[in-house]
Coordinates of C-alpha atoms in Angstrom, one line a residue:
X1 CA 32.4 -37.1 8.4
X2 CA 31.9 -33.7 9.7
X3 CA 31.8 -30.5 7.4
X4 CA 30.9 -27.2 8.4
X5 CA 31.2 -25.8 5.7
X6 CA 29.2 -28.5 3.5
X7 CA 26.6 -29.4 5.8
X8 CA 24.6 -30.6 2.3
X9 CA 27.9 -33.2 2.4
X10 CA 27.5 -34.7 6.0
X11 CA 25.1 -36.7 7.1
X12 CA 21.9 -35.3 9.5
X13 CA 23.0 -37.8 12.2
X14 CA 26.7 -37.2 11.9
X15 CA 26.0 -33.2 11.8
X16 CA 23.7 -33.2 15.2
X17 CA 26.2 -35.2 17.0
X18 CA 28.9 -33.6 16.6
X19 CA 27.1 -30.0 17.3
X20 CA 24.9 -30.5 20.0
X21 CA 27.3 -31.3 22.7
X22 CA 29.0 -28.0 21.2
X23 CA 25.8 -26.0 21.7
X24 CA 25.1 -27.5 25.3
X25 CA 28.5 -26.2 26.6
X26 CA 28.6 -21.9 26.7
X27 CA 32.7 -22.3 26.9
X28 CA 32.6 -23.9 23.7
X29 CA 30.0 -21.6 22.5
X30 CA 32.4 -18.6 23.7
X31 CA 35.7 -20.1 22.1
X32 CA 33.6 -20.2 18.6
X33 CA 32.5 -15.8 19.4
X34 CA 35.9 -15.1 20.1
X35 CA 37.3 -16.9 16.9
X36 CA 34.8 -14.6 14.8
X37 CA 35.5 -11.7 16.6
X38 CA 39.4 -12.2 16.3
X39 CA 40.0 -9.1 13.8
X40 CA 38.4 -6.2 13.1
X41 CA 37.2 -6.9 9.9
X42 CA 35.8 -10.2 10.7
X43 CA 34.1 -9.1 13.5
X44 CA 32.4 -6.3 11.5
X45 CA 31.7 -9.0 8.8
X46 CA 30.1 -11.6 11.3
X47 CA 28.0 -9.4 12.9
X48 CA 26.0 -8.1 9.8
X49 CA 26.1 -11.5 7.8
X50 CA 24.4 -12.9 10.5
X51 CA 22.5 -10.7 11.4
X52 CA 22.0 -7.6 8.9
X53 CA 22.6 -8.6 5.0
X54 CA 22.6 -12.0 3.3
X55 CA 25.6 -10.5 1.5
X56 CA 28.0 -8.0 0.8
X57 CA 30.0 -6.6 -2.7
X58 CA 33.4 -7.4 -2.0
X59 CA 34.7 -4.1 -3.2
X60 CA 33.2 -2.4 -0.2
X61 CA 34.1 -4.0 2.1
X62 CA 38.0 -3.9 0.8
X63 CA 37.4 -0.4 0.5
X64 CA 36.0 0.4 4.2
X65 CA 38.7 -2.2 5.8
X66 CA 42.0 -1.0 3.4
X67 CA 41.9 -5.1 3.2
X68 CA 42.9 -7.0 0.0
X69 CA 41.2 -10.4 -0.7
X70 CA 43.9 -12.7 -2.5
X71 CA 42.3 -12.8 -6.4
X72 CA 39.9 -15.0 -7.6
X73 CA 38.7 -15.4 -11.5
X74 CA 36.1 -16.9 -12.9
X75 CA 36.6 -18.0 -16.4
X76 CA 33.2 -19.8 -17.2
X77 CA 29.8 -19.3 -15.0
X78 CA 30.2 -19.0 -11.2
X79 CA 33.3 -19.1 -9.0
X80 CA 32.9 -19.6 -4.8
X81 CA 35.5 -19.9 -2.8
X82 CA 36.1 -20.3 1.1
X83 CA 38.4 -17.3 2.6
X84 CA 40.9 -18.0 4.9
X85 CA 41.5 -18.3 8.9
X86 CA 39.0 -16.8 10.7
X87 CA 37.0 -15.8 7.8
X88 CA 36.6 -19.6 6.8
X89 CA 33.0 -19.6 6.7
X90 CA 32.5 -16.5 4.8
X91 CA 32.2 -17.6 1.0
X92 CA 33.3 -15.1 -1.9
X93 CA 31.3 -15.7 -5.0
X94 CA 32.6 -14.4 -8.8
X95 CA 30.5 -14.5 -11.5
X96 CA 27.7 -13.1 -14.0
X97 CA 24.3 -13.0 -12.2
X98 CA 21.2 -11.4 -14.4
X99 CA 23.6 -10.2 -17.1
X100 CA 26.2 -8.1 -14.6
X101 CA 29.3 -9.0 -12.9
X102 CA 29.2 -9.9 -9.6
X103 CA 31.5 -10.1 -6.8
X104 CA 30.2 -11.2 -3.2
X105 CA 30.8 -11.9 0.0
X106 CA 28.3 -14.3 1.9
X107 CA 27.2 -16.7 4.5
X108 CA 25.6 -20.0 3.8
X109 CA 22.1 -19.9 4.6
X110 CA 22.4 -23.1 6.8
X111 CA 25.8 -22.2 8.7
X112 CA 24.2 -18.6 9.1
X113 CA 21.1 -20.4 11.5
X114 CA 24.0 -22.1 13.4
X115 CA 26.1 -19.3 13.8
X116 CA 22.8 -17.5 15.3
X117 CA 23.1 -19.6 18.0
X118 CA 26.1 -18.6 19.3
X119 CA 26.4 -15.0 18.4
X120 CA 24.8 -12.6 20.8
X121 CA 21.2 -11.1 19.6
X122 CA 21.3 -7.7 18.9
X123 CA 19.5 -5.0 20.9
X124 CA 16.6 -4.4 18.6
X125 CA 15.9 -8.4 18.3
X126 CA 12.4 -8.8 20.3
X127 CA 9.4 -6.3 19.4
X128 CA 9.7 -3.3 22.4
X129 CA 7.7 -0.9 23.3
X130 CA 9.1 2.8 21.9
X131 CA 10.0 4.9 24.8
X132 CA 10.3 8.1 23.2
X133 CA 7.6 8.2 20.5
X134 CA 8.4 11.0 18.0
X135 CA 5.9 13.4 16.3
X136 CA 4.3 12.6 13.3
X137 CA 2.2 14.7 10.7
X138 CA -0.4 11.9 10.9
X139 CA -2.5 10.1 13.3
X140 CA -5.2 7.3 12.5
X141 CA -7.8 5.3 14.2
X142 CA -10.8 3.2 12.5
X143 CA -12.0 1.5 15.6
X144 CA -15.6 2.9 15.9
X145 CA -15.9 3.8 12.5
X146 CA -15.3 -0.2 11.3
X147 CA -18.7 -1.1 12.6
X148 CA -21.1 1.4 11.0
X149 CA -18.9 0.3 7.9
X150 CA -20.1 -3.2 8.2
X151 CA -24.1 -2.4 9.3
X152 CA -24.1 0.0 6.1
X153 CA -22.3 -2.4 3.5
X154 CA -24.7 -5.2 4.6
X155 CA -27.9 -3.2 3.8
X156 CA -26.3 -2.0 0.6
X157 CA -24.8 -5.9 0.0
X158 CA -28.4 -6.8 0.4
X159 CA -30.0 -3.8 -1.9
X160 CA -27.4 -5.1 -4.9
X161 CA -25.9 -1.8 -4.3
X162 CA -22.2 -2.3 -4.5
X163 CA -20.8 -2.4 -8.0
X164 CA -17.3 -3.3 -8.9
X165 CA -15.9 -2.4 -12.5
X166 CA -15.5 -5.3 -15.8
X167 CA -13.2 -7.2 -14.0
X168 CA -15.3 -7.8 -10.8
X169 CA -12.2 -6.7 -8.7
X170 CA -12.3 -3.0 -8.3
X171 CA -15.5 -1.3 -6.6
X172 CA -16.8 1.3 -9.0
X173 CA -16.5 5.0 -7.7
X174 CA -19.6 5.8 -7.0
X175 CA -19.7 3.1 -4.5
X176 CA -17.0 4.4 -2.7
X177 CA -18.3 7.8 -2.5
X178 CA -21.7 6.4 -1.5
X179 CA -19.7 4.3 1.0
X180 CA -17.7 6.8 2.1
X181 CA -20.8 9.5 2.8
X182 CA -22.7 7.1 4.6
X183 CA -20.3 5.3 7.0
X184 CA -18.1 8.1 8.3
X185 CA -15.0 5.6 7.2
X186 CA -11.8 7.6 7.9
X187 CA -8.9 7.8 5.5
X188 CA -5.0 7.7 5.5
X189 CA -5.0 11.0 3.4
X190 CA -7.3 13.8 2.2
X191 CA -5.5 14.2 -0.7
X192 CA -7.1 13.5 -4.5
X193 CA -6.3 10.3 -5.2
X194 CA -5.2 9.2 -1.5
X195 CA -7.9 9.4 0.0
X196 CA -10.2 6.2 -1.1
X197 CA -7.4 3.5 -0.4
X198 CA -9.1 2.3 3.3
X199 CA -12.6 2.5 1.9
X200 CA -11.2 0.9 -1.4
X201 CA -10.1 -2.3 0.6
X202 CA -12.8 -2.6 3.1
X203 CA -15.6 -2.7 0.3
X204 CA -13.3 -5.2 -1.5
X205 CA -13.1 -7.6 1.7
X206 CA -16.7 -7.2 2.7
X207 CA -18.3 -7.9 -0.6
X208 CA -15.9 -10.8 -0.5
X209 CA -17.3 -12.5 2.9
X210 CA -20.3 -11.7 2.2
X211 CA -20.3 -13.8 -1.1
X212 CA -18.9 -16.5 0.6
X213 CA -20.9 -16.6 3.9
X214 CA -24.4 -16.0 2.3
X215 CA -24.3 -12.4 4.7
X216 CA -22.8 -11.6 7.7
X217 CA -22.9 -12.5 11.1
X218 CA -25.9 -11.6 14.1
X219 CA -23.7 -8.6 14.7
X220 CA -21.1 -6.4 13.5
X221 CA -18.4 -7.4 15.9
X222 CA -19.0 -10.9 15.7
X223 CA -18.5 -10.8 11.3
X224 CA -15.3 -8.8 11.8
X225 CA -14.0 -11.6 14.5
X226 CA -15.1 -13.9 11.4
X227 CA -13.4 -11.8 8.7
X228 CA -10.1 -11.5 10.2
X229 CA -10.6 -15.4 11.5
X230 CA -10.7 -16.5 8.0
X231 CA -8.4 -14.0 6.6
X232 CA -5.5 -15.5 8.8
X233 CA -6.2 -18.9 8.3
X234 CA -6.2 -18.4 4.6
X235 CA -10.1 -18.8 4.2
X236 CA -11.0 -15.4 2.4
X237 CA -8.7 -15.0 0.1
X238 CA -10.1 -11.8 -2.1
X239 CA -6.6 -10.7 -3.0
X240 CA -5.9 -7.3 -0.8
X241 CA -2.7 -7.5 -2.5
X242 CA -4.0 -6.6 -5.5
X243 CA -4.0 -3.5 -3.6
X244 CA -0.8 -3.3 -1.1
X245 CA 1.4 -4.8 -4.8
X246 CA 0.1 -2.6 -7.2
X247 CA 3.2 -0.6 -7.5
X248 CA 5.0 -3.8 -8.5
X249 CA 4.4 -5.2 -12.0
X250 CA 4.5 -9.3 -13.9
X251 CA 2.9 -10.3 -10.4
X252 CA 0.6 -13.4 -11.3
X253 CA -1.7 -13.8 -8.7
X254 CA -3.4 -16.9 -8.0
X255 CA -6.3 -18.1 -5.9
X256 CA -4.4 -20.9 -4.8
X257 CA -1.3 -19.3 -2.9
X258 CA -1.6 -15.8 -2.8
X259 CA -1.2 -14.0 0.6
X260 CA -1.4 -17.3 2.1
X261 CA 2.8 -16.6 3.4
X262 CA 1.9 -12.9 3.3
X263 CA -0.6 -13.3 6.1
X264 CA 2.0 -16.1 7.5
X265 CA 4.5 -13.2 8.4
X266 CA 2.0 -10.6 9.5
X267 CA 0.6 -13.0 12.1
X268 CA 4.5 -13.7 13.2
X269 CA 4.5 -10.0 13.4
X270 CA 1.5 -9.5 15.6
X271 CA 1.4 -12.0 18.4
X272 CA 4.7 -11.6 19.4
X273 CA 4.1 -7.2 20.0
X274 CA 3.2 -6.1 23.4
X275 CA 0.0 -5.0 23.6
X276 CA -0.3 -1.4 25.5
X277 CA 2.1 0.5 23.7
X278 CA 3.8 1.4 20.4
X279 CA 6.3 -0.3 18.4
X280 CA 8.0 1.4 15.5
X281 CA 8.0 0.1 11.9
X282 CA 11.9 -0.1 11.8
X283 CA 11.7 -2.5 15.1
X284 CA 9.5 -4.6 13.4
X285 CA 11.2 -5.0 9.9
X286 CA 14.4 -5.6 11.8
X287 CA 12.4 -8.7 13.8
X288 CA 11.1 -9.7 10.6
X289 CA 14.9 -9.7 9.3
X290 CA 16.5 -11.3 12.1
X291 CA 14.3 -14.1 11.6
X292 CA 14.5 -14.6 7.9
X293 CA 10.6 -13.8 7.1
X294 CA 9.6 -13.8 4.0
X295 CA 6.9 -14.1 1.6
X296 CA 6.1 -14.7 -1.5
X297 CA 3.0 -13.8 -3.3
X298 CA 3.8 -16.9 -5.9
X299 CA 6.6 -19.2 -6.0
X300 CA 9.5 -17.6 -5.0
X301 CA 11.2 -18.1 -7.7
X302 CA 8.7 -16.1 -9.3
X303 CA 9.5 -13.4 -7.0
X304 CA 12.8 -12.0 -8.4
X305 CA 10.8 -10.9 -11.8
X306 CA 8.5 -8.8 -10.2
X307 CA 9.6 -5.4 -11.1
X308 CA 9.5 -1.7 -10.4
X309 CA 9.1 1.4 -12.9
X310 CA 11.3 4.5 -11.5
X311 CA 12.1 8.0 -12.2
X312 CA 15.8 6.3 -14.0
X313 CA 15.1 2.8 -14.9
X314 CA 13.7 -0.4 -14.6
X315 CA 14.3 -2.4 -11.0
X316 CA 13.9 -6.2 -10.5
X317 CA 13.6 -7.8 -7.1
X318 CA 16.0 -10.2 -8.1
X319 CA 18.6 -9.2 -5.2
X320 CA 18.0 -9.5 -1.5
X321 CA 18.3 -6.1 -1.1
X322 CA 15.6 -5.1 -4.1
X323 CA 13.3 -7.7 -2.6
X324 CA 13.1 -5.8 0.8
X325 CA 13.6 -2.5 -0.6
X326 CA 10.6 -2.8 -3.2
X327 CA 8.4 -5.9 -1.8
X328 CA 9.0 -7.4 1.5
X329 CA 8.8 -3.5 3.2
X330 CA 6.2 -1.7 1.6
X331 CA 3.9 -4.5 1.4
X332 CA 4.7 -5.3 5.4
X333 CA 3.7 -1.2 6.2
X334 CA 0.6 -2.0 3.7
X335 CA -0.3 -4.7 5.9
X336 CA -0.5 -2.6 8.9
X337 CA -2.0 0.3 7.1
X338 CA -5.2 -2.5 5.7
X339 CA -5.3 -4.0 9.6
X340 CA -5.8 -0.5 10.5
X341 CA -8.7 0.8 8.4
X342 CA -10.4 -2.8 10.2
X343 CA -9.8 -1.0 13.4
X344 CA -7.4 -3.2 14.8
X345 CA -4.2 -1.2 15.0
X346 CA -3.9 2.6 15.5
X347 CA -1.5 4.3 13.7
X348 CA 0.8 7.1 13.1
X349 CA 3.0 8.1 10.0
X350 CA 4.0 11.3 8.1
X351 CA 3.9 12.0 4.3
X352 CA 5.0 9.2 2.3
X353 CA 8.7 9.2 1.4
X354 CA 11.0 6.4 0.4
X355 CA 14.1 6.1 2.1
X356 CA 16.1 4.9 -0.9
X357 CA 16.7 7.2 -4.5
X358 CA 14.2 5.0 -5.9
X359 CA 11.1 6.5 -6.3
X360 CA 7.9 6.0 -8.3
X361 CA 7.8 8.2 -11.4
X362 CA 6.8 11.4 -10.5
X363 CA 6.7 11.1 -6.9
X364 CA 8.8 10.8 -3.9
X365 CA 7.6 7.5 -2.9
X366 CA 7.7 4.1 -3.7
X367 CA 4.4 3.0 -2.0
X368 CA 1.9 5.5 -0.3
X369 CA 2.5 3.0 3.2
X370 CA 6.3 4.7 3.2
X371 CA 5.7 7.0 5.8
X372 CA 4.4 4.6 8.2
X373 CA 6.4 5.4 11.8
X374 CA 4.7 3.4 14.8
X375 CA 1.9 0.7 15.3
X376 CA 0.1 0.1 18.5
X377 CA -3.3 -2.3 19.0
X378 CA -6.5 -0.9 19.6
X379 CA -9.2 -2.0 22.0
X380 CA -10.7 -3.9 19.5
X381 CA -7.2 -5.3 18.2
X382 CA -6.9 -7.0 21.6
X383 CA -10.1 -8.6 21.6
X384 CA -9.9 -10.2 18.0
X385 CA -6.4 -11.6 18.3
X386 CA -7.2 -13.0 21.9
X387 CA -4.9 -10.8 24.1
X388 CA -8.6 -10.0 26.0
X389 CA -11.6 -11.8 26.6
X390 CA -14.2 -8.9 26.6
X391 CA -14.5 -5.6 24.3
X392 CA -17.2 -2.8 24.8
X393 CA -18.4 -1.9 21.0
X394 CA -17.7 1.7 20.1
X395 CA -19.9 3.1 17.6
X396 CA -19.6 6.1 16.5
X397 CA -23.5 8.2 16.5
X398 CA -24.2 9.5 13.3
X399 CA -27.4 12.5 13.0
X400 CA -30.4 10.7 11.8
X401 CA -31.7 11.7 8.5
X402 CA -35.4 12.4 8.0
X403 CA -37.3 9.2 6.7
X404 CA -38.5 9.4 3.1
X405 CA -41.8 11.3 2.4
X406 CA -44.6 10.1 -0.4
X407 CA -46.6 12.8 -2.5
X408 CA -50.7 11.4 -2.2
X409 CA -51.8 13.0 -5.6
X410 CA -48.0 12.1 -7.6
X411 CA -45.6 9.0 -7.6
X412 CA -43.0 11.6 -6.3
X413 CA -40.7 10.9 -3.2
X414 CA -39.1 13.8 -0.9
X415 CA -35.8 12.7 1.0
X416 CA -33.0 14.6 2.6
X417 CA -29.6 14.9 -0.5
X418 CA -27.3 13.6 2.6
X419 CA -29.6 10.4 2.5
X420 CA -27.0 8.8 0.0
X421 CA -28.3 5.4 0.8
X422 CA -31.9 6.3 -0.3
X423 CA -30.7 8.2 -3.4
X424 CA -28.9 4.8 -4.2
X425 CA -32.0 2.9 -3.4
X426 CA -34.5 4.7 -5.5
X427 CA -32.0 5.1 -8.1
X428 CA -33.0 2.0 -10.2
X429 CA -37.2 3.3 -10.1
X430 CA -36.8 7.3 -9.8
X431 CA -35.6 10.0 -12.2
X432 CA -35.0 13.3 -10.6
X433 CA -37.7 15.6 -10.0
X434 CA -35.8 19.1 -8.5
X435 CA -33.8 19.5 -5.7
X436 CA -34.7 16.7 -3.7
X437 CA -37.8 15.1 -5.1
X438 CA -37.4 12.0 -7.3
X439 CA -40.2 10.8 -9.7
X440 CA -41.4 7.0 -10.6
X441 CA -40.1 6.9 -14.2
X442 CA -41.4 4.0 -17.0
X443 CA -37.5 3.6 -18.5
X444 CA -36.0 3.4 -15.3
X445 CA -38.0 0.6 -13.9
X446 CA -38.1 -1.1 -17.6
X447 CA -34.4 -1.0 -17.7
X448 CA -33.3 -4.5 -18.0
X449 CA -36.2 -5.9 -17.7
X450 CA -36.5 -8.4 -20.8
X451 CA -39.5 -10.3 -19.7
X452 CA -42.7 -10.0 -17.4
X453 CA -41.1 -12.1 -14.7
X454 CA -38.2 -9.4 -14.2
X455 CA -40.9 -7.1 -14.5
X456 CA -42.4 -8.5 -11.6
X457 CA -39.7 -8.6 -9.7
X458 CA -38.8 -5.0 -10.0
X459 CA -42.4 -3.9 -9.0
X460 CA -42.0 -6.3 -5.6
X461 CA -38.3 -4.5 -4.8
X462 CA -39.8 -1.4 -4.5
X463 CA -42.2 -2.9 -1.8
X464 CA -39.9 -4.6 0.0
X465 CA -37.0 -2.5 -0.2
X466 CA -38.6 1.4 -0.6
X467 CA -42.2 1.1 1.0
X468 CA -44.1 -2.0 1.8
X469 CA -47.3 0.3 1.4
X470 CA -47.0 3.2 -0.4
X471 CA -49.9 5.8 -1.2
X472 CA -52.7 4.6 -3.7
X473 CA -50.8 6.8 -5.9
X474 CA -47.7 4.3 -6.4
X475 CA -50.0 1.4 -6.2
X476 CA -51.9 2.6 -8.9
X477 CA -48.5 3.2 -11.2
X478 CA -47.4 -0.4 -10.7
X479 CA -51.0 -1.6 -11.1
X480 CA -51.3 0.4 -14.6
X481 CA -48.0 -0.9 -15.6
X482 CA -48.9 -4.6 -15.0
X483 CA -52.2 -3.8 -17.0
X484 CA -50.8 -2.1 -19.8
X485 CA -47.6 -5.0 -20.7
X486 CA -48.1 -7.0 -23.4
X487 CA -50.5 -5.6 -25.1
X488 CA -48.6 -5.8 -28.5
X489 CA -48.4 -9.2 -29.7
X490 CA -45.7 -10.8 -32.3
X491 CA -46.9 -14.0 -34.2
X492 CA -43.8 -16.2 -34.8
X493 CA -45.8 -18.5 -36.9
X494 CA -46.2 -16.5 -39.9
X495 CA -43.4 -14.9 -42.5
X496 CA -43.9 -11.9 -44.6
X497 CA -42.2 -12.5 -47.7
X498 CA -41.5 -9.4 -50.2
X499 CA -41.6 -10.4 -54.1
X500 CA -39.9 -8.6 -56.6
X501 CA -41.0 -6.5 -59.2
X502 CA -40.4 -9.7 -62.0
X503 CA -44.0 -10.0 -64.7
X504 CA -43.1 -13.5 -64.6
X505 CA -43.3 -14.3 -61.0
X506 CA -45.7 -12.1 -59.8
X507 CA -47.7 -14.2 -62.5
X508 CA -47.2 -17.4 -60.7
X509 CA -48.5 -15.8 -57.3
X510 CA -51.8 -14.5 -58.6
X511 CA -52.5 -18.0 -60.5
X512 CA -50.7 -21.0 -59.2
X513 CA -53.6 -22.7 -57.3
X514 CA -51.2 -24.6 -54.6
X515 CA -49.2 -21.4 -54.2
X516 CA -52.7 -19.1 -53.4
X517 CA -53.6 -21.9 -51.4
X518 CA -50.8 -21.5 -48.8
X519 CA -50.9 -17.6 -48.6
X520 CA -53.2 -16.5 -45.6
X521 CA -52.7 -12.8 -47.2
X522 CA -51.1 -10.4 -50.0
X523 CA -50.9 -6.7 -50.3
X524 CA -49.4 -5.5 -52.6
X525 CA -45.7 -7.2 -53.4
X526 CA -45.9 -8.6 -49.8
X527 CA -47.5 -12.2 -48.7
X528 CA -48.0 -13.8 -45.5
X529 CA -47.6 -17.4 -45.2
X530 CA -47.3 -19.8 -42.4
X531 CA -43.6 -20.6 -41.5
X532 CA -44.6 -24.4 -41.4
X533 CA -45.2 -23.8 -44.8
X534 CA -41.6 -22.3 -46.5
X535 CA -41.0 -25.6 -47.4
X536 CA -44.0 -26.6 -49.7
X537 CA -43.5 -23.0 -51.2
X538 CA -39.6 -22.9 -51.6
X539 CA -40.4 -26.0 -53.8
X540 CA -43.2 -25.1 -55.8
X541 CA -41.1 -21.6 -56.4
X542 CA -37.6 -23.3 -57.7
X543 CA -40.0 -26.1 -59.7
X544 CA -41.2 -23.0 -62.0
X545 CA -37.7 -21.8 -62.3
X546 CA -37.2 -19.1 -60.0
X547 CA -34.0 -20.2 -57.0
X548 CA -34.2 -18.7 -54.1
X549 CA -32.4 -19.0 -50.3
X550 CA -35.0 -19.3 -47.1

């Protein structure tokens, strides 16, 4: 009942009995190497179908071997076919695939595990250190920087000041810039247009937790062990790879799934690297491969229409080698570059290059992550993955900025222009004044404000978040402005109602007893009535002959 080739056509109980006793023996396990290995061409083929691709184009491999296959034609759909002798297990497959004709050579996935396991692992197959560590153009750390990130997007979390665009995903550029200024957050690149992307995804997964959590932790160090808790176990899902997929377009994310398996593979990734030294991009891509990691953003059948825009056409992740070359890679590098702006992973990369002739238009890249060269764990990195027990904060000093000063005789505030914070602050209750004064202004602190109790709570932000007690001066602002609201009144009760310039009807006004009766005022060709009363005069109106429409 045993089929190798079929293992869908033998039974579980038949197939583990009859390859166990196989595995448990190493001459048996070194009679089955030395069958694969008999020829040149199948020990070439072995060796990277098992270990390198999921498949090969027939074609080249004829070509590089001077070997013929015997022919094989497909008349309707798919043809596979077993080859012969030693290359028994190797499966030739004919057919039209995505509107082209294909012709390849491959493995099945389930004989490919078994072979696995008694073909040795290659060189490259654990994560190891790098021994000689090459130079890059580009160095970058985040590890003291990622806790001033956190103190100063609390206070601004807390001050409403972190705005994200219509869609409530992408932080609005002012933020970032405010961020940016204040925090001393390094970047990948200083280029225009580079150099937001680790602020960018920061402020997205901060604003995140702190919507979920109600605020953060007692202390920075102890929310970022809680961020990247939850972000591995699939609790904060705020969709960072909205960010690491953009290049890739018809990718439907959903809150349900997404970066659940992406997070899956990075976590694979990181608790099987040695932790005191650096491990290069390639090592890890090749574990990743070894292995068969994957993920998928969706279903994975979803996966092969995700597609890519380049300088000469249209690509589609619907082959093995498209997927890696245009998902499972850059978004892998991504990973490490977003782990690294949380100051868990130093890094080191040059400028951003893809290593295939697909680029993105206009560029040489696919993804900005291509240069990515070496990974190694910080300090910090360690200490939140549980490779140490203790970490030592680092924080990195920042000059303190002169605290806000308030004119006695005007509602006029004096701060230092590098006090971003406070010019965000007073933003919503100051106009500028000159240089660096700001004035109290009546349509800033009225803007949407559509009723006194907004009002009221406008006037109490400024206390609790500017100056609990300001000079008599403010005071007396606020006061004045409580005084002076309201003073206009509308009366809802009462309609004006315009007549027309009609002998007849002006007629019935002036002398129809019930009609004066309900007016409470006319000037001119206007009245005033009550509203409760539109009825009794609608019908009066229409029973002299006149229709109208209230």
């Amino acid at each position: 009942g045993l089929d190798i080739k079929n293992p869908y056509a033998t039974r579980k109980a038949i197939l583990v009995t009859h390859l166990l006793p196989i595995f448990l023996d190493e001459g048996k396990i070194r009679t089955i190497y030395n069958r694969l290995i008999k020829t040149k061409i199948s020990k070439s083929l072995y060796e990277n179908l098992i270990w390198q691709e999921n498949a090969f184009e027939t074609e080249y491999i004829q070509n590089l071997f001077n070997y013929k296959f015997p022919s094989l034609e497909s008349i309707y759909g798919e043809t596979k076919k077993s080859l012969d002798d030693e290359l028994s297990l190797v499966v030739r497959i004919k057919g039209w695939d995505y509107s082209r004709d294909r012709d390849t050579l491959s493995i099945n996935t389930n004989i490919r595990k078994i072979l696995k396991l008694c073909y040795p692992i290659p060189n490259d197959y654990h994560l190891q250190k790098v021994e000689n560590l090459e130079d890059t153009k580009y160095s970058y750390s985040n590890e003291a920087e990622i806790f001033n990130f956190i103190d100063e997007i609390s206070r601004m979390l807390s001050n409403n000041l972190v705005e994200f665009g219509k869609t409530g995903d992408k932080p609005l550029a002012k933020t970032l810039t405010l961020l940016k200024s204040s925090t001393g957050t390094n970047e990948f690149y200083n280029e225009k247009r580079l150099d937001t992307f680790a602020i960018d995804m920061l402020t997205r997964s901060f604003a995140y937790q702190y919507s979920l959590d109600k605020g953060f932790q007692s202390s920075e160090l102890l929310s970022l062990k809680k961020f990247v808790e939850d972000k591995f176990k699939h609790k904060a899902s705020f969709f960072i790879t909205r960010v690491l997929a953009s290049h890739l377009k018809r990718v439907r994310y959903d809150y349900s799934s997404s970066e659940l398996d992406l997070f899956t593979t990075a976590k694979t990734i990181v608790t099987n690297m040695p932790t005191d030294s650096w491990i290069s991009i390639e090592n890890i891509l090749r574990f990743a491969k070894y292995r068969n990691l994957r993920f998928d953003l969706e279903k994975q059948n979803r996966t092969e229409f995700y597609s890519f825009s380049s300088e000469d056409k249209i690509y589609s992740c619907d082959t093995e080698e498209n997927y890696n070359l245009l998902m499972f890679e850059p978004v892998m590098k991504g990973i490490f570059f977003y782990l690294a702006s949380l100051g868990l992973f130093e890094l080191r990369y040059d400028e951003p290059v893809s290593s295939s002739h697909i680029v993105a238009k206009g560029k040489k890249y696919i993804t900005t992550w291509d240069g990515l060269r070496y990974i190694k764990f910080t300090e910090l990195g360690k200490y939140i993955f549980g490779f140490t027990k203790k970490y030592k904060q680092k924080r990195v000093v920042t000059k303190k900025i002169k605290s806000l000063k308030f004119d006695e005789y005007k509602p006029i505030i004096t701060l230092d222009e590098k006090d971003t914070l406070s010019v965000a602050k007073l933003e919503p209750f100051t106009e500028k004044y000159d240089e660096n004064r700001y004035i109290l202004s009546y349509a800033k602190i009225f803007k949407d404000c559509k009723n006194m109790k907004l009002l009221n709570l406008k006037i109490d932000a400024f206390y609790n978040k500017i100056e609990k007690n300001p000079p008599q001066v403010f005071k007396t602002f606020f006061h004045e402005i409580k005084e002076n609201s309201n003073l206009l009144k509308r009366d809802l009760k009462q309609v004006v109602i315009e007549l027309q310039d009609n002998k007849k009807l002006l007629t019935l006004f002036m002398k129809n007893k019930k009609l004066k009766e309900l007016i409470i005022k006319a000037e001119g060709y206007r009245v005033i009535v009550l509203k409760e009363n539109i009825p009794k005069l609608t019908k009066i109106v229409k029973d002299n002959g006149f229709f109208i429409e209230f």
